[in-house]
CSV table of N, CA and C in Angstrom, one decimal:
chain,number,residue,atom,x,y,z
B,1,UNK,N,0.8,-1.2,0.0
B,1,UNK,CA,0.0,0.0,0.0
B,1,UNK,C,0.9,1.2,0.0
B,2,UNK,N,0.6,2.0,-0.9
B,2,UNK,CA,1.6,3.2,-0.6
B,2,UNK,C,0.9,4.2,0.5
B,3,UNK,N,1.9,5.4,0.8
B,3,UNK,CA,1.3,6.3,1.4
B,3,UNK,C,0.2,7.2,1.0
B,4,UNK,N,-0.1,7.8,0.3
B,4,UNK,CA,-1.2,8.0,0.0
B,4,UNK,C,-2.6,7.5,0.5
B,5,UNK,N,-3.3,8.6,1.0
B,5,UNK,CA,-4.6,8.6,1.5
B,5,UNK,C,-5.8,7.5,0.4
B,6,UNK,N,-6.4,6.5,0.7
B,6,UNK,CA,-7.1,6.1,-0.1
B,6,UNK,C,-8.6,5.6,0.5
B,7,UNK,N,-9.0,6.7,0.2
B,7,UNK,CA,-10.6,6.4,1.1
B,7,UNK,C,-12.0,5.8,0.5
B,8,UNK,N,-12.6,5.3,0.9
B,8,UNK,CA,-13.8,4.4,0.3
B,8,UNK,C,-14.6,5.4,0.1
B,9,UNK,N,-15.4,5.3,-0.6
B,9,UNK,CA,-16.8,5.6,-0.2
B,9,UNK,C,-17.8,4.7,-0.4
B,10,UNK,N,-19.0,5.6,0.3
B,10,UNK,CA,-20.4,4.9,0.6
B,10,UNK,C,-21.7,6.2,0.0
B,11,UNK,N,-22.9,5.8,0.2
B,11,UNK,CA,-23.6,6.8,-0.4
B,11,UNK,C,-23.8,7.7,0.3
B,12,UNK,N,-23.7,7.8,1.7
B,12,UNK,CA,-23.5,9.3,2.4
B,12,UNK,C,-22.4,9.8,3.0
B,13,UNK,N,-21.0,8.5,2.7
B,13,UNK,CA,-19.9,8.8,3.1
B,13,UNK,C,-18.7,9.0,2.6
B,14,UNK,N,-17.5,9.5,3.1
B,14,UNK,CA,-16.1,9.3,3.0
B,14,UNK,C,-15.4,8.6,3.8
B,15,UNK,N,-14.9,7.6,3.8
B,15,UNK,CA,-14.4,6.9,5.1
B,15,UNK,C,-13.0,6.3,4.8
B,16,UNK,N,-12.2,6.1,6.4
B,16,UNK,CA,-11.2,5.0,6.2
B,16,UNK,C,-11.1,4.6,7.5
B,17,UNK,N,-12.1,3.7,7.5
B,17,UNK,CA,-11.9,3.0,9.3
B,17,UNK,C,-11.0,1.7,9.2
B,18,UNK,N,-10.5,1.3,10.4
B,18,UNK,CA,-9.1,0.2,10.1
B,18,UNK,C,-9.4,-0.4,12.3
B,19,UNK,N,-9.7,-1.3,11.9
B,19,UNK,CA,-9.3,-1.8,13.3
B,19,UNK,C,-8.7,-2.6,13.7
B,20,UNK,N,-7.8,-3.5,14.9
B,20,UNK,CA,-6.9,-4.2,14.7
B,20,UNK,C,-7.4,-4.9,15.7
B,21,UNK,N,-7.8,-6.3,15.5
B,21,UNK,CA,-8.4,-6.9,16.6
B,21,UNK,C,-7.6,-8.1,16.4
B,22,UNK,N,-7.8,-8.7,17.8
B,22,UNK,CA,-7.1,-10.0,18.3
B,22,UNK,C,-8.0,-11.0,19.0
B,23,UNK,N,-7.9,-12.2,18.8
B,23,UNK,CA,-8.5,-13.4,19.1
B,23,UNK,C,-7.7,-14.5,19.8
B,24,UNK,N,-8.4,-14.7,21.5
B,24,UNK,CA,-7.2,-15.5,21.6
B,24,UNK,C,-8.3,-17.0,21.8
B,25,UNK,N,-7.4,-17.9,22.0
B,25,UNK,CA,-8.5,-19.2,21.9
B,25,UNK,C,-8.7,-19.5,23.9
B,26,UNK,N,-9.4,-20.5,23.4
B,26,UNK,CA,-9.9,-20.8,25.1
B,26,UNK,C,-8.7,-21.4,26.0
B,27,UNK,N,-8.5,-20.3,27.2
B,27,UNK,CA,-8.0,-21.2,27.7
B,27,UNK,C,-6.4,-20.9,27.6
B,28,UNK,N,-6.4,-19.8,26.2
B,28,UNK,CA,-5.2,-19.6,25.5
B,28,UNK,C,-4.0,-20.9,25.1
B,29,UNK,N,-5.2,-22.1,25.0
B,29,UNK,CA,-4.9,-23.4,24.6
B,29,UNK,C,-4.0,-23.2,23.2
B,30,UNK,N,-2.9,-23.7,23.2
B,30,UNK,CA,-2.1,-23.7,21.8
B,30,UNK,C,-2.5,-24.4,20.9
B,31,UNK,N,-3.4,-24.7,19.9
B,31,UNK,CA,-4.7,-25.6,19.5
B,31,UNK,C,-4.1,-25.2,17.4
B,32,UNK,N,-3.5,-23.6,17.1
B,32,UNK,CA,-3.3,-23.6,16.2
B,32,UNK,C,-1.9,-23.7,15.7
B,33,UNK,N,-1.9,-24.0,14.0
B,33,UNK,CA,-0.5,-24.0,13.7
B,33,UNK,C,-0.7,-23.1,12.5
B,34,UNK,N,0.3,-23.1,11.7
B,34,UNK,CA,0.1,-22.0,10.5
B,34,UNK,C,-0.5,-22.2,9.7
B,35,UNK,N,-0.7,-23.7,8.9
B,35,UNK,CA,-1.7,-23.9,8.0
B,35,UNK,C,-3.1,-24.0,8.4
B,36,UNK,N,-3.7,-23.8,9.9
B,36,UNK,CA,-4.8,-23.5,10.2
B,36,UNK,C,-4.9,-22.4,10.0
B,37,UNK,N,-3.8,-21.1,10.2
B,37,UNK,CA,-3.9,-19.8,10.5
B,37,UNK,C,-4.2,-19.2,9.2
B,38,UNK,N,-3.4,-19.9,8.5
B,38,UNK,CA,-4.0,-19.8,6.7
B,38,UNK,C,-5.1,-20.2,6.4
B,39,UNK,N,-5.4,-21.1,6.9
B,39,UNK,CA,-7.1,-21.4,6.5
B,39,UNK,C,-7.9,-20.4,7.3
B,40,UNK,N,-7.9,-20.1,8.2
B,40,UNK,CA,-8.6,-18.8,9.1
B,40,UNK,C,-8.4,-17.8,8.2
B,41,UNK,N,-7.5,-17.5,7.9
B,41,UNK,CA,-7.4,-16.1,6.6
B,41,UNK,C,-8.3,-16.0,5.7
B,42,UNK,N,-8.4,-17.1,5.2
B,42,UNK,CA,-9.7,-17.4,4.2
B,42,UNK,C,-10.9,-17.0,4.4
B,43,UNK,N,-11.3,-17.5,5.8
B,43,UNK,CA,-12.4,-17.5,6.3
B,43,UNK,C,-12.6,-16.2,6.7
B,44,UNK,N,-11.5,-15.5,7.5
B,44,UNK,CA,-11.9,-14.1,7.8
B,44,UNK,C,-12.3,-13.2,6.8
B,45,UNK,N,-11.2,-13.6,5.4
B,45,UNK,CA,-12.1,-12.6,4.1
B,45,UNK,C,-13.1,-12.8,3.8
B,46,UNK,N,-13.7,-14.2,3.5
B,46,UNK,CA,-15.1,-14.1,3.5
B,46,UNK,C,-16.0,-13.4,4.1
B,47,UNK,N,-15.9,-13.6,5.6
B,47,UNK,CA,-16.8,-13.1,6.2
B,47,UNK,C,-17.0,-11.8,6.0
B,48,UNK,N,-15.9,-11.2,6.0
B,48,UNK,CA,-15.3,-9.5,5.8
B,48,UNK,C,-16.1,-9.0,4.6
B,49,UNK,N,-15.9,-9.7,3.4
B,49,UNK,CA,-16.3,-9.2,2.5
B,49,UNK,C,-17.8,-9.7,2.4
B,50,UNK,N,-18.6,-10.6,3.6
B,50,UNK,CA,-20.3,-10.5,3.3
B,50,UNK,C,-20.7,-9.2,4.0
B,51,UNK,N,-19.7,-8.1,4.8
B,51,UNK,CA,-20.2,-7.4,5.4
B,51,UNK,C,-19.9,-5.9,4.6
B,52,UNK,N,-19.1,-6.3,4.0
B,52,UNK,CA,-18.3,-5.0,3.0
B,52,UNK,C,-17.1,-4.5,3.6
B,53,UNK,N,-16.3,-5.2,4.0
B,53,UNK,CA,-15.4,-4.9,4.7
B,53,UNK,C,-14.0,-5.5,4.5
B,54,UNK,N,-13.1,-5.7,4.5
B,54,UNK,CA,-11.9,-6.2,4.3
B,54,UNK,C,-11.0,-6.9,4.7
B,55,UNK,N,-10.3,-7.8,4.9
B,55,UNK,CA,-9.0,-8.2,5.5
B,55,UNK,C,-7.8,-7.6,4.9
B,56,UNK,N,-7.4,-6.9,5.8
B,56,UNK,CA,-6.0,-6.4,5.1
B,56,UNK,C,-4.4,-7.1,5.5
B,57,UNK,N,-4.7,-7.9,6.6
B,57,UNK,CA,-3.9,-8.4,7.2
B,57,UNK,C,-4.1,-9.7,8.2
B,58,UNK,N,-3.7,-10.8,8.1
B,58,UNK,CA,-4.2,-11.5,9.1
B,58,UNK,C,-2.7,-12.4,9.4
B,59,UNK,N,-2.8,-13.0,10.9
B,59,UNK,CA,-1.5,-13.8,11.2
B,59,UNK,C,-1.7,-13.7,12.8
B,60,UNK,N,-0.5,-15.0,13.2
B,60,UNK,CA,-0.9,-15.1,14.6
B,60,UNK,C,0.5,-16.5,15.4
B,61,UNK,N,-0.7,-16.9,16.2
B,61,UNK,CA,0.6,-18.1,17.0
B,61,UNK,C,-0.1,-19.0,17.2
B,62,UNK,N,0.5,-19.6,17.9
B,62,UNK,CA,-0.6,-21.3,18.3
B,62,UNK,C,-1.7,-21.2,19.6
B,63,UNK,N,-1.9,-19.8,20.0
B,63,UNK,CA,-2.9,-19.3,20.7
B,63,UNK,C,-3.9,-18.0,20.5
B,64,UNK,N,-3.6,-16.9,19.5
B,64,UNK,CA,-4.2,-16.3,19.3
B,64,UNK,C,-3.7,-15.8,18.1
B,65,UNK,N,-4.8,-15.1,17.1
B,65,UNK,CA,-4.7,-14.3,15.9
B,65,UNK,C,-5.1,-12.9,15.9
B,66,UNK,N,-4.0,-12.4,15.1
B,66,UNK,CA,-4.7,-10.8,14.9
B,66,UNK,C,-5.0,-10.4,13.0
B,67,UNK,N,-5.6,-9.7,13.2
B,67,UNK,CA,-6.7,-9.5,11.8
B,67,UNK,C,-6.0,-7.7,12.2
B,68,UNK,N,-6.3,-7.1,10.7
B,68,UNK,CA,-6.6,-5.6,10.3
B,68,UNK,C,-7.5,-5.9,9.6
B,69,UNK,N,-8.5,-5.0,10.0
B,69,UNK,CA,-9.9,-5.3,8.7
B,69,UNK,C,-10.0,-3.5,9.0
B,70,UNK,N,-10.4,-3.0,7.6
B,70,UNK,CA,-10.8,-1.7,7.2
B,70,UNK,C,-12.5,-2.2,7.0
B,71,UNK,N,-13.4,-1.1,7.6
B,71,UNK,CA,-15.1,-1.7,7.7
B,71,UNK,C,-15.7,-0.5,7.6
B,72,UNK,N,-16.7,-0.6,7.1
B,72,UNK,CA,-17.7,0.9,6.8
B,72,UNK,C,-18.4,1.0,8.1
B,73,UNK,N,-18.7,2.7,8.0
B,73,UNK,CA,-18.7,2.9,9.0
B,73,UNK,C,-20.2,2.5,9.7
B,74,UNK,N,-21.3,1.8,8.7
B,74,UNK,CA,-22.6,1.2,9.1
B,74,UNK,C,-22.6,0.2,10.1
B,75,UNK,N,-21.1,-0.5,9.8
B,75,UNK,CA,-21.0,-2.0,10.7
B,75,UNK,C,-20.4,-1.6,12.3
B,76,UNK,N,-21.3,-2.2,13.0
B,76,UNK,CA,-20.2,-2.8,14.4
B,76,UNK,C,-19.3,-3.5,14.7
B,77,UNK,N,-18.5,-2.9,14.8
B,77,UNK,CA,-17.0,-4.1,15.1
B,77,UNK,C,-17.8,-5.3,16.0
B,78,UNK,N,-18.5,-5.0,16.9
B,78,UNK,CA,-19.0,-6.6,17.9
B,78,UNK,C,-19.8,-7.5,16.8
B,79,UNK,N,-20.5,-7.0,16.3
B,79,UNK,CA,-20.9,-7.4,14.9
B,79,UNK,C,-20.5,-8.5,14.2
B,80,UNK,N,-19.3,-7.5,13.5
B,80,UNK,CA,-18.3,-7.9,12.8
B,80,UNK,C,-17.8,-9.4,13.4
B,81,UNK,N,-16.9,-8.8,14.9
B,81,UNK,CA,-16.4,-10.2,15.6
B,81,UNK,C,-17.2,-11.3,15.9
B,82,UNK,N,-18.4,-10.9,16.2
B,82,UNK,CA,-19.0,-12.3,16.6
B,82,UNK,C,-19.3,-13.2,15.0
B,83,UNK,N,-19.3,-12.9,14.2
B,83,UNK,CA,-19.4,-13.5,12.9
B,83,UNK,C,-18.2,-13.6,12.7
B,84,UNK,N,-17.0,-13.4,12.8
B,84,UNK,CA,-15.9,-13.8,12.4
B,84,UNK,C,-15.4,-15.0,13.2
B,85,UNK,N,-15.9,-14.8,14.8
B,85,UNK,CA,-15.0,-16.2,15.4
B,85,UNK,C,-16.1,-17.0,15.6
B,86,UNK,N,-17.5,-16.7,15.5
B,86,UNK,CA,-18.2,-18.4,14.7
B,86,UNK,C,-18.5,-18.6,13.6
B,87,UNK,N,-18.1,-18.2,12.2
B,87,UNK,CA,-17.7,-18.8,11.1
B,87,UNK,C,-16.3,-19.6,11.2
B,88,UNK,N,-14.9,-19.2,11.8
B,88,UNK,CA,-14.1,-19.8,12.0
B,88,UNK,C,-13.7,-20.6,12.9
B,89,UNK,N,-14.4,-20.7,13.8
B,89,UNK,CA,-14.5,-21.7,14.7
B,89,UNK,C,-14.9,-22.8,14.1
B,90,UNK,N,-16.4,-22.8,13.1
B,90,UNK,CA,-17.1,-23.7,12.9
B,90,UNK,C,-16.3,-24.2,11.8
B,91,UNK,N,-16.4,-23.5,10.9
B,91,UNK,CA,-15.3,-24.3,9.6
B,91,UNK,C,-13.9,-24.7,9.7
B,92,UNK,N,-13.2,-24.3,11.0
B,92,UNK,CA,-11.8,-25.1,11.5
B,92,UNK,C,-12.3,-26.0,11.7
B,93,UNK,N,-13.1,-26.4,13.1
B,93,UNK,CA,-14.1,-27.5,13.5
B,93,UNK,C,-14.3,-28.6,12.4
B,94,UNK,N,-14.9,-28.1,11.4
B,94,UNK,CA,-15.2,-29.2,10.3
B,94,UNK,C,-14.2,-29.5,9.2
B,95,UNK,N,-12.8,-28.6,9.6
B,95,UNK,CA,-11.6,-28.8,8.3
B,95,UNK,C,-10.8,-29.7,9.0
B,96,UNK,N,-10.2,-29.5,10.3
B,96,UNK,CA,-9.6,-30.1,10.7
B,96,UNK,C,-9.9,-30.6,12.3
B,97,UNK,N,-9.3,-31.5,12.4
B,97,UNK,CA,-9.9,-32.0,14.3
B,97,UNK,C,-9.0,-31.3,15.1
B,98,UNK,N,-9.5,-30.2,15.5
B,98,UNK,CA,-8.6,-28.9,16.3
B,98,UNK,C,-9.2,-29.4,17.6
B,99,UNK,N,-8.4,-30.1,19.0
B,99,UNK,CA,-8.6,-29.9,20.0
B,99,UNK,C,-8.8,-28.7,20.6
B,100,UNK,N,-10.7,-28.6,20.9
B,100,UNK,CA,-11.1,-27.2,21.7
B,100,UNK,C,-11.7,-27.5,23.0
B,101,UNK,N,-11.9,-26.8,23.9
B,101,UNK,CA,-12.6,-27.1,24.9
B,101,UNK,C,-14.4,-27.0,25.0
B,102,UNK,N,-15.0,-28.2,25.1
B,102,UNK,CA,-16.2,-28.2,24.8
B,102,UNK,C,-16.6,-27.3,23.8
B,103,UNK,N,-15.9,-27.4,22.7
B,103,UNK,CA,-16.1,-27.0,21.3
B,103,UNK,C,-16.2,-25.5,21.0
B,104,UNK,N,-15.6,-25.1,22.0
B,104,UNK,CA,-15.2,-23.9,21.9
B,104,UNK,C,-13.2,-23.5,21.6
B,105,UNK,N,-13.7,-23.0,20.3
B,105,UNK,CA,-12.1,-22.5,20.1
B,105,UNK,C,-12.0,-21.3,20.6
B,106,UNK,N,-12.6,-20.4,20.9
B,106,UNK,CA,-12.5,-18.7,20.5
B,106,UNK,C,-12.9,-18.4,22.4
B,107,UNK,N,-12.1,-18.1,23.3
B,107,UNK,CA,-12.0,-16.9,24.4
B,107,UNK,C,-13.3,-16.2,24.0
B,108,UNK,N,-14.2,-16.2,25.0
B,108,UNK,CA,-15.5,-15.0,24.7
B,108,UNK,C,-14.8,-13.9,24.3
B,109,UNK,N,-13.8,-13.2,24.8
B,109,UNK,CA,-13.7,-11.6,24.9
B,109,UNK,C,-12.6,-11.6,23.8
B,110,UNK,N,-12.2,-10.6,23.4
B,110,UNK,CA,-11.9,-10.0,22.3
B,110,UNK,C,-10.6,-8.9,22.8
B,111,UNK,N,-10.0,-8.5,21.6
B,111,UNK,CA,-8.8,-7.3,21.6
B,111,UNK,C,-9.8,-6.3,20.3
B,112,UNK,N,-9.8,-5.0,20.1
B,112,UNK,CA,-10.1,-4.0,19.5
B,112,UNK,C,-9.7,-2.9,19.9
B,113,UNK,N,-8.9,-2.1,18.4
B,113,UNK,CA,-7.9,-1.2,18.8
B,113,UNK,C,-8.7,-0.5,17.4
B,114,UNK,N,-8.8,0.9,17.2
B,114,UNK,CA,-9.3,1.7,16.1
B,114,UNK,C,-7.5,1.7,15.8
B,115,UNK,N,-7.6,1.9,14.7
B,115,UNK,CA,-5.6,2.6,14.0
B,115,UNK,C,-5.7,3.3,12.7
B,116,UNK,N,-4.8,4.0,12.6
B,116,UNK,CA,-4.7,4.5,10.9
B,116,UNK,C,-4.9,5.9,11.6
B,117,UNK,N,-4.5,6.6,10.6
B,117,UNK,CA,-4.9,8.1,10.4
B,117,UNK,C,-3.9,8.5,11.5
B,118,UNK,N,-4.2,10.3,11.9
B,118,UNK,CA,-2.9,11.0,13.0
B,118,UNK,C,-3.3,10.7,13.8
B,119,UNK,N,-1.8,10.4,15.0
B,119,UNK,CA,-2.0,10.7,16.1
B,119,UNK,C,-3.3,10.9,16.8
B,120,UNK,N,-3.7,10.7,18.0
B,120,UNK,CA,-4.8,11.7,18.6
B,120,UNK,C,-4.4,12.9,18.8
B,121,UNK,N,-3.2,13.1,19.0
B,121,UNK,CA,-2.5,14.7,19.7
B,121,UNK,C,-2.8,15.4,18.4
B,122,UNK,N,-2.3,15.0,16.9
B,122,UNK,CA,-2.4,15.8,16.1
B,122,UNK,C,-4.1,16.0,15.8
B,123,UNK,N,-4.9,15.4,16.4
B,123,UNK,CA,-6.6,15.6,15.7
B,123,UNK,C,-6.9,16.3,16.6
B,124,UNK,N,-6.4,16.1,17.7
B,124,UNK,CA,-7.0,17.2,19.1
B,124,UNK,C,-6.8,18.8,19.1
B,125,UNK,N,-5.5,18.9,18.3
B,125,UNK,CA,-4.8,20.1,18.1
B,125,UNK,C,-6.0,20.7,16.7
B,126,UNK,N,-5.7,20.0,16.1
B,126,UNK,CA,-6.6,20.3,14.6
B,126,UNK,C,-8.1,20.8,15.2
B,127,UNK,N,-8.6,20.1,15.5
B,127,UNK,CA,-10.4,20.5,16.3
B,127,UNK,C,-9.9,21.9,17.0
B,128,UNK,N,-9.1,21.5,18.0
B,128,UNK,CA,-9.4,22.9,18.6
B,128,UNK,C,-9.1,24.6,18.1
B,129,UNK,N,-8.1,24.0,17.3
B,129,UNK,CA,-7.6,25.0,16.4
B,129,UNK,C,-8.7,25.5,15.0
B,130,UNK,N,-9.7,24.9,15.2
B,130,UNK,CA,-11.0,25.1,13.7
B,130,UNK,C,-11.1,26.2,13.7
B,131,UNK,N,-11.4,27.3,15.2
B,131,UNK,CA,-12.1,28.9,14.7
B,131,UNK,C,-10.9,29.6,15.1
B,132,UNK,N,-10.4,30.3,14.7
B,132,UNK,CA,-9.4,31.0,14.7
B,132,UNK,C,-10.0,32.5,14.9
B,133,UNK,N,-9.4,33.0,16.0
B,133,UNK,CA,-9.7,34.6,16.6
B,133,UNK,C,-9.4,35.5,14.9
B,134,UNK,N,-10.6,36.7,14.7
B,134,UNK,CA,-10.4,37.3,14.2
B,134,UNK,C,-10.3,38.7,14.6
């Protein structure tokens, strides 16, 4: 990706949201290896793209995965996650025999981080600085 700004649109928007979320499994049971993690990739694009949304990055360890998904600004990231770690739960489950705990691969709770764009210091400065003394 180069530097350059490349923003989506939508029909009443301009956007570039990017979040960075992490998944760890139950138990933080070491349950995956890389050619699961590659199959998870798969799966997270799909899901990504039934919502209109993206995988821009995905990878991880034998206990948890992290995703960048860029998502319009309509969707909910909880949304989002709960359809991502039971589509991939279920379809690891049925690709390969992943030891989980009572058939749970996926930790209920979740990591979510907004990213991209400036600093906060630099947006805070910008806002406050909008009306300028005349």
């Amino acid at each position: 990706m180069n530097n350059q700004m490349e923003y989506r649109r939508g029909r009443h928007c301009i956007f570039d949201l990017h979040v960075h979320l992490v998944f760890v499994t139950k138990y933080r049971r070491g349950v995956l290896n890389s050619e699961h993690i590659r199959f998870l990739a798969g799966v997270f694009a799909d899901v990504c793209a039934r919502f209109d949304a993206s995988l821009v990055e995905c990878d991880g360890e034998d206990d948890h995965v992290h995703l960048l998904v860029t998502y319009p600004p309509k969707l909910a990231v909880s949304t989002l996650v709960n359809s991502l770690k039971g589509a991939s739960a279920r379809q690891l489950r049925n690709r390969y025999s992943v030891r989980t705990h009572r058939n749970h691969l996926w930790s209920p709770s979740y990591f979510a981080a907004s990213c991209g764009g400036a600093p906060l210091d630099v947006i805070r400065e910008y806002v406050e600085n909008q009306r300028t003394p005349q």
